[in-house]
Amino acid sequence: MDKNQPLNFTQPRHPRWLVVWQWLTHPSGLIQDVALRRKAAMLSGLLLLIFALEMASIIFRAFFFPDVQMAFRQVIIVLLLASIYLLSRTRHYQIAAGLTVFFYPVTVFTVVLSGASPIPELALMGLMIALFVGNLLLALPGLVALGVFNVVGMIIVVWLVPENFPHINFVPAIVLFNTIAAILAIVSRRLQQNIEQDRLATLQESEERFRQLAENIEEVFWIVTPWVTTIEYVSPTIEKVWGRPASEFYENADTYLQSIHPDDRETVVKPRLKQQARGEPTLHEYRIVRPDGTIRWIWDRGFSLKDESGQVYRVMGIAEDITERKQAEQQLRDNEKLLRALAEQFPRAYLSVINADLTIGFTSGQEFERYQFDPKLFVGLQVRDIVFDTYGDEEAVETIITAYNRTFAGQEQYFELSLGGEHLLFETRPLVNEQGDIHQILAVVQNLTERKQAETALRQSEERFSKVFSTNPNGLVLTRLQDGYIIDVNASAEQLLGYSRAEMIGHSTLWLNLYANLDDRPKLVKQLQLHGSLRDYELLARKKSGELLTLTVSIELIELDGEPHMISAIRDITEQKKVEAQLAYHAYIMENLAEGLNYVDDQGIIRFTNPAFDAMFGYKRGELIGQQISIVNDLPPAESQKFVADVLAKLQTKNVWEGEVRNRKKDGTSFVTQAKIQALTLGEQSYWVTFQEDITERKQAEEALRASEARYRALYNHSPVMMHSFDAEGRLVSVSDYWLEMMGYDREEVIGQPATNYLTEEAQRYALQVAIPEFKKTGHVKEIPLQFAKKNGEVIDVLLSAVAEYDKDGNFERSMAVLIDVTERNQLEAQLRQAQKMEAVGQLTAGIAHDFNNLLTAINGFAELTQLALTPNDPLATNIGKILHSGQLATNLISQLMIFSHKQIIEPQVLNLNEVVNQTDKLLRRIIGEHIDLKTTVSPTLWSVKVDHTQLEQVIVNLAVNARDAMPEGGQLIIETANIALDANADRADHLQMAPGEYVLISVSDTGVGMSQTVQSRIFEPFFTTKERGRGTGLGLATVYGIVKQNSGGIQVYSKVGQGTTFKIYLPRTEEPDPHQAFAMDVADLPTGSETILLVEDDEGVRGLVSRILEMQGYTVLAAGNGQEALQLAAQCKDAIDLLLTD
C-alpha cells in the first residue's frame, strides 16, 4: 500500500435484510467472550424464527379460518416466546436457553394432563428444538438429564393419551423422535466443536494481537491477582519506566508496592486495593522511586475481571509515565505565578501566554480589571478572533499574527499599534522549555494612551527641565511615586545605568530590575513619605549588563498632574566605596597589628603610631605624635648617627632594613626590638615605616636556653654516672666524660661506633633480641641489667635506663641513656647471699654436729668403760679397740663441722703468723710432695693476732692440700704474710664484710688449674667437692671458712680457669702482749668422792654414760632430762646438792 494513500475507515456495505437480522440478534455488549456472543446470537435467532413461525401460524389461521377462535394457550406461548427472546438479548442469555429447553416439553405435558389433545407435530417439533438448544448450550451432564427427561416424558404421554388418539402411532413416534433427536444431537455437537475451534483460534489471534499491542505501546500494561499477591504479566516497557527488569516483579510482587513513594503509599495503595477487590475501576496518580533514586510520576488506570459468580479473579490496567507532564504543569504554574507578579507591575497592560496554535494559554493584567473583564474567559480562544472581534481591523490582526510567528521563530518583537482610539505597545518574548524548544511566547500589550498623554505633558515641561537634565553631572530620574513608572531620565543616568532613554521611559524600575534588593524601594518610599525628601541615601543598583553599583540617591518629592512623583539625583560611589573599604581594612590591620608600627618623616618626627607601638613603649594613644624619634631610641649620639647611616645605605640598595634596635620606654626601661624599616613616599613626602617586635622575652629565653644548655653540658660531662646518646642507627653521638673514664677510651675512639660494640657477647645478644626491640616499641627502658667490656678487657655490671627523642614527624631521632655502675654492688650482694647461705648451712651443720656428738659421746664412753672391764687378752678387746678408733675418726669429723659452724670451743692466744708458717713448713713439704715448689714470703714486722694455734695450722694445711690437688703435674705454692689497713679503702672492707681497721694478711697461692665463677660461688659449702668420690669429704674449705669467721676475720678468693688460685685471709690485729709461756699439765687419775651431783642432760645416752662414770667414782647422781625434772628432783632431795653438772 502506498504510504501516501489515505486510509479508508468507512464500513463495508451489506444487504439491508442482513443488517436488520444482525440488529435483531446482536447480543448484549456486556458479553465479552467471542464464542459466548455467537451462542447468544444463535439462540436469539432461533427464538426469533420460532416466534415468527408461531405468529405466521396465528395469522394464517385467522385469515383462512376466521371462525376458529384463537386458544388462550397460544397467547401464552406467544408472550413466553417474546419474553424469552428479549431475555436472550441480555447478558442472562443462559437463562433464556434454559427456558427454551424446558418450554415445549412442559407445554406438551400440561396439555396432555389437562385432557386436551396435543398436536403431535407440535410436540415433536418442540422436543427436537429443546434437544438442539440443550446440546448447543448445555454441558454433558445437563444434556443427559435432558434426554432422560424427554424419554420419561414421552412414556408418560403414551401412557396418559387415550387409546383412540387418532393422529399418531405412539411407538413409531417414540422411535422416530429419538432417531431424529440423535441425528440432530450429532449434528449440533459437531457444530459446537466447530464453534469451539473458531473460538480458540479467535482467542489465540486475540492474545497475539494483545501481546503485540502490550509490548509496543509506551504505557505499561499489567495483569495481577487481587491484592497484588502475584504479578502475572507486565509489558517490557516497565523496565524503561520503573528502571527495574520485569523479572524482579515476577519474582517478588512486593517490588511493585515497595517502589511507590513512601508519602504516597497510604493514600494510594490501600484505597486502590480495596476498590479493585470490590470490582470497582481505579484511577490514581502517584510517584515511584527508581533504584537510582530518581522519582517519576505515574498515571495508573485499572479495572477488575469477574467470574460467573461475580468474584474478582484478575485485575488489569495501564500505567503511564506522566513525569514530563507533571513538570510541565509545575512549570505552567510557576509561569502563571510569575506572570501574575509581572502583571502587577504593568498597571495598563495585558499579559498573555500564547500557545503554538496561537490560542491564549494564560492571560492577566490590571487592564482587565479596568474594563471589568474576567481574564479566564479568553483562555483557549484564538488571538485572531479576539483582536478582530474587539477592533475589527484585519490589517492589525495580520501585523500581530506575523509578529507572534516571528517570536515563535526566536525573534523578540517590539512594535506599536493604534487600535480603537487607543495607542498600544506590543512586546513579545519566546518561552523555552527544558528541551530548549520554544513552546510558548509571552506577549505584553501596554496601553500607552496615558503614556502618550504623559509624553505630551512631558514635552511641555522639557524646556523647563532640559537645562537641568543636560547640565547636571549626576544622573537624574523622574519616576511616579506609586509604581516607579519612569517619566524621564537624563544622559548621565543613561550612561550610569547602561539603558538608553527610550528603553527606560515607560517602564517601571522593577521591570528594568534596577534594584539589586527588591526590599530597597519600599523602604525608600517609606522614608520619603515620612520626611518628604532624602539626602545621600545609599542603595545597591543593577545596570543593564547586570553589573552592581553602589549609588547615593538624593530625592525630592514633587507633584505632576496631581500625582506624586520623585525626582532622584543619583551618583555612582562604587569606586569610592571600594577605596573606603580598602582604607578601612588597612586601618583595621594597622590598628590591630600585634607588632608596633610607626611612620617617621624625613625630619625624624613621628607622624603615626598604632596601639601596639604605644603600649610597647608605655605611652598613651597620640602622645608620641609630633615627637622626635630619638625619644624612644636608647642609642648614644655617635651610635645613633651610625645607625641612621646604616639604615639609609640599606634602603638605597634593598629598600628594606632589618635588625635589632635598642629602645627606651617612657619609664626609662631599656629593651631590644626586632625592627624592619621600609621607605615610603606619599606625594612629595618621604617616610620611614617601621615594624617593631619586642624580643626582650625572646632574648631572655635565648639566654636562659644557652645557660641551660651550658648547665646541661656540664652536668652531662661531669655527672658521676655514665651517660651516652645514640642515633636512629644505634651509633654513639655523644658520651659523658665519666663514661670515657670508666671505659678507658678517648672520645674520638667511640663517637660514630655502634653502642653495642662495648657490650659483652652475652649482653649483645640480650640487647639485640630483647632490650632494643622493647625500647623501639615503648620509647623508654628502665634499669636494664647489662655487662660492658672496658678497653682493658675488664667487665663491669651496669643498669641502663634510656628515653627516646623524636622529631616533629614522630620519627626516632636519638636516645639519652644513663648507665649506673653496679659491679661492686652486685659483688657485695653476691657475698651477702653467700654469707647468708653459709650462715644457714652453719646453723644446720651445728645442729647435726651437736646431736651426732651426743651419740658419739655415748658410744665412745661406753666403749671405754667396756675396755676397762676387759683384760688385754680378752678376744673382745680387739673389737672394742676398732670401735674406739672409728669413734675417734667420727669425733674428728664432728670437730670439723663444729669449726665450720663456729660452735667449737677454741683457745685463742697471741701469735705471730710468721712463727706458725715456719713451724708448718716441714709438714707442708711432706704433704704436697717434691713435684711442687713451696715458697714462703713473710713480713719481718708482722703484727700479732689472737687465734687458736691449732685451728690456724689446720687452715694452712687445708689450703695447702687443696693447692696440691689443683697441681697434679706440679707447680708452685706461695705462702705470704703482710700487714694491711682497711680504713683507707672502706669499700674493700665492706666487700670483705669486716669493719675498717688493721689486719694481718696470710695469702696462699698456687699455679694450678684454677676455678670457674660457678665453682667459686660454692667452694665454702659443706660437702661440696670437685674431687673424685672417696678423695675428699668436702669439709676442707668449709672448715677454713668457719675458722676464719670464728676468729672475726675475712677470706677472699681470686681464681681463673688455667691461671691458678689465691686465698687471702685477713685476721684482726691484737694489741695484747705475747706471753711466750709454755704450760705443762700433769694428768692425774680421775677424782673420787661421795658428794651429791645434780646431772641435767637431754640426751639419754650421754646422761646414762655420765651418770655411770660418776657413780663408779663414788658420787651420788640425780639425773634429769630437762630443767623441769631437775627442779622436781631438787625439791624432792633431802640432802644438800653439792654440784650441778649440765651442758
Short mmCIF file of C-alpha atoms in Angstrom, two decimals, residues 834-984:
data_model
loop_
_atom_site.label_atom_id
_atom_site.label_comp_id
_atom_site.label_asym_id
_atom_site.label_seq_id
_atom_site.Cartn_x
_atom_site.Cartn_y
_atom_site.Cartn_z
CA GLN A 834 76.85 -16.35 100.15
CA ALA A 835 77.25 -15.30 103.77
CA GLN A 836 73.55 -15.79 104.43
CA LYS A 837 73.69 -19.17 102.76
CA MET A 838 76.82 -20.15 104.75
CA GLU A 839 75.17 -18.94 107.93
CA ALA A 840 72.13 -21.09 107.22
CA VAL A 841 74.31 -24.09 106.36
CA GLY A 842 76.37 -23.47 109.52
CA GLN A 843 73.26 -23.46 111.69
CA LEU A 844 72.12 -26.69 110.09
CA THR A 845 75.57 -28.23 110.47
CA ALA A 846 75.80 -27.16 114.10
CA GLY A 847 72.52 -28.82 114.90
CA ILE A 848 73.55 -32.03 113.17
CA ALA A 849 77.02 -31.99 114.80
CA HIS A 850 75.55 -31.40 118.26
CA ASP A 851 73.15 -34.33 118.04
CA PHE A 852 75.76 -36.58 116.41
CA ASN A 853 78.34 -35.61 119.06
CA ASN A 854 75.93 -36.72 121.79
CA LEU A 855 75.66 -40.13 120.11
CA LEU A 856 79.45 -40.43 119.74
CA THR A 857 79.97 -39.42 123.37
CA ALA A 858 77.78 -42.29 124.49
CA ILE A 859 79.33 -44.73 122.03
CA ASN A 860 82.95 -43.82 122.92
CA GLY A 861 82.20 -43.62 126.64
CA PHE A 862 80.56 -47.00 126.93
CA ALA A 863 83.26 -48.48 124.69
CA GLU A 864 85.96 -47.14 127.05
CA LEU A 865 84.07 -48.46 130.07
CA THR A 866 83.85 -51.84 128.41
CA GLN A 867 87.58 -51.75 127.56
CA LEU A 868 88.39 -51.01 131.21
CA ALA A 869 86.43 -54.11 132.22
CA LEU A 870 88.32 -56.39 129.78
CA THR A 871 91.76 -57.93 130.07
CA PRO A 872 94.25 -57.24 127.26
CA ASN A 873 93.99 -60.82 126.13
CA ASP A 874 90.24 -60.81 126.02
CA PRO A 875 89.02 -61.64 122.43
CA LEU A 876 86.61 -58.67 122.63
CA ALA A 877 89.40 -56.20 123.30
CA THR A 878 90.31 -56.01 119.60
CA ASN A 879 86.71 -55.23 118.58
CA ILE A 880 86.38 -52.65 121.30
CA GLY A 881 89.62 -51.04 120.05
CA LYS A 882 88.28 -50.78 116.49
CA ILE A 883 85.08 -49.22 117.83
CA LEU A 884 87.10 -46.63 119.75
CA HIS A 885 89.25 -45.90 116.63
CA SER A 886 86.18 -45.32 114.42
CA GLY A 887 84.59 -43.24 117.15
CA GLN A 888 87.72 -41.08 117.28
CA LEU A 889 87.56 -40.54 113.49
CA ALA A 890 83.90 -39.57 113.79
CA THR A 891 84.79 -37.24 116.63
CA ASN A 892 87.37 -35.52 114.42
CA LEU A 893 84.74 -35.12 111.66
CA ILE A 894 82.33 -33.62 114.18
CA SER A 895 85.09 -31.32 115.33
CA GLN A 896 85.48 -30.02 111.75
CA LEU A 897 81.73 -29.45 111.49
CA MET A 898 81.75 -27.59 114.78
CA ILE A 899 84.58 -25.43 113.49
CA PHE A 900 82.58 -24.55 110.33
CA SER A 901 79.52 -23.69 112.39
CA HIS A 902 81.61 -21.63 114.81
CA LYS A 903 80.48 -23.85 117.67
CA GLN A 904 83.85 -25.42 118.54
CA ILE A 905 85.37 -24.34 121.79
CA ILE A 906 88.61 -22.59 120.91
CA GLU A 907 91.63 -21.45 122.94
CA PRO A 908 92.78 -18.21 121.29
CA GLN A 909 96.26 -16.99 122.11
CA VAL A 910 98.53 -14.17 120.92
CA LEU A 911 100.54 -15.49 118.00
CA ASN A 912 102.88 -14.35 115.26
CA LEU A 913 101.77 -15.80 111.94
CA ASN A 914 105.36 -16.00 110.74
CA GLU A 915 106.15 -18.50 113.52
CA VAL A 916 103.13 -20.63 112.61
CA VAL A 917 104.14 -20.62 108.93
CA ASN A 918 107.72 -21.59 109.80
CA GLN A 919 106.53 -24.34 112.17
CA THR A 920 104.33 -25.91 109.45
CA ASP A 921 106.98 -25.66 106.71
CA LYS A 922 108.33 -29.18 107.11
CA LEU A 923 104.86 -30.67 107.49
CA LEU A 924 103.65 -28.95 104.33
CA ARG A 925 106.61 -30.13 102.25
CA ARG A 926 105.84 -33.71 103.22
CA ILE A 927 102.15 -33.24 102.39
CA ILE A 928 102.50 -31.53 98.96
CA GLY A 929 105.31 -33.66 97.63
CA GLU A 930 108.54 -32.85 95.84
CA HIS A 931 106.90 -32.04 92.47
CA ILE A 932 105.54 -28.83 93.98
CA ASP A 933 107.81 -25.93 94.86
CA LEU A 934 106.91 -24.32 98.22
CA LYS A 935 107.87 -20.67 98.59
CA THR A 936 107.21 -18.56 101.69
CA THR A 937 107.49 -14.79 101.91
CA VAL A 938 106.92 -13.34 105.39
CA SER A 939 106.89 -9.77 106.65
CA PRO A 940 109.60 -9.13 109.28
CA THR A 941 107.44 -6.57 111.10
CA LEU A 942 104.28 -8.63 111.20
CA TRP A 943 101.66 -7.69 113.76
CA SER A 944 100.35 -10.17 116.27
CA VAL A 945 96.98 -11.86 116.13
CA LYS A 946 94.93 -13.69 118.74
CA VAL A 947 93.73 -17.02 117.33
CA ASP A 948 93.66 -20.70 118.21
CA HIS A 949 97.10 -22.10 117.29
CA THR A 950 95.77 -25.49 116.24
CA GLN A 951 93.00 -24.01 114.09
CA LEU A 952 95.46 -21.73 112.30
CA GLU A 953 97.70 -24.68 111.47
CA GLN A 954 94.64 -26.54 110.21
CA VAL A 955 93.75 -23.59 107.91
CA ILE A 956 97.25 -23.57 106.37
CA VAL A 957 97.29 -27.33 105.93
CA ASN A 958 93.82 -27.47 104.36
CA LEU A 959 94.69 -24.73 101.85
CA ALA A 960 97.99 -26.46 101.01
CA VAL A 961 96.23 -29.78 100.42
CA ASN A 962 93.72 -28.10 98.06
CA ALA A 963 96.60 -26.42 96.21
CA ARG A 964 98.42 -29.78 95.88
CA ASP A 965 95.27 -31.40 94.37
CA ALA A 966 94.97 -28.48 91.91
CA MET A 967 98.56 -29.11 90.62
CA PRO A 968 98.74 -32.81 89.72
CA GLU A 969 101.52 -32.08 87.21
CA GLY A 970 103.45 -29.94 89.67
CA GLY A 971 103.66 -26.23 90.19
CA GLN A 972 104.42 -23.57 92.76
CA LEU A 973 102.79 -22.95 96.17
CA ILE A 974 103.39 -19.49 97.63
CA ILE A 975 102.60 -18.51 101.23
CA GLU A 976 102.89 -14.81 102.10
CA THR A 977 102.22 -12.67 105.18
CA ALA A 978 101.78 -8.90 105.39
CA ASN A 979 100.27 -6.09 107.39
CA ILE A 980 97.25 -4.28 105.83
CA ALA A 981 95.00 -1.41 106.94
CA LEU A 982 91.47 -1.37 105.57
CA ASP A 983 90.47 2.04 106.93
CA ALA A 984 91.85 3.82 103.86
#
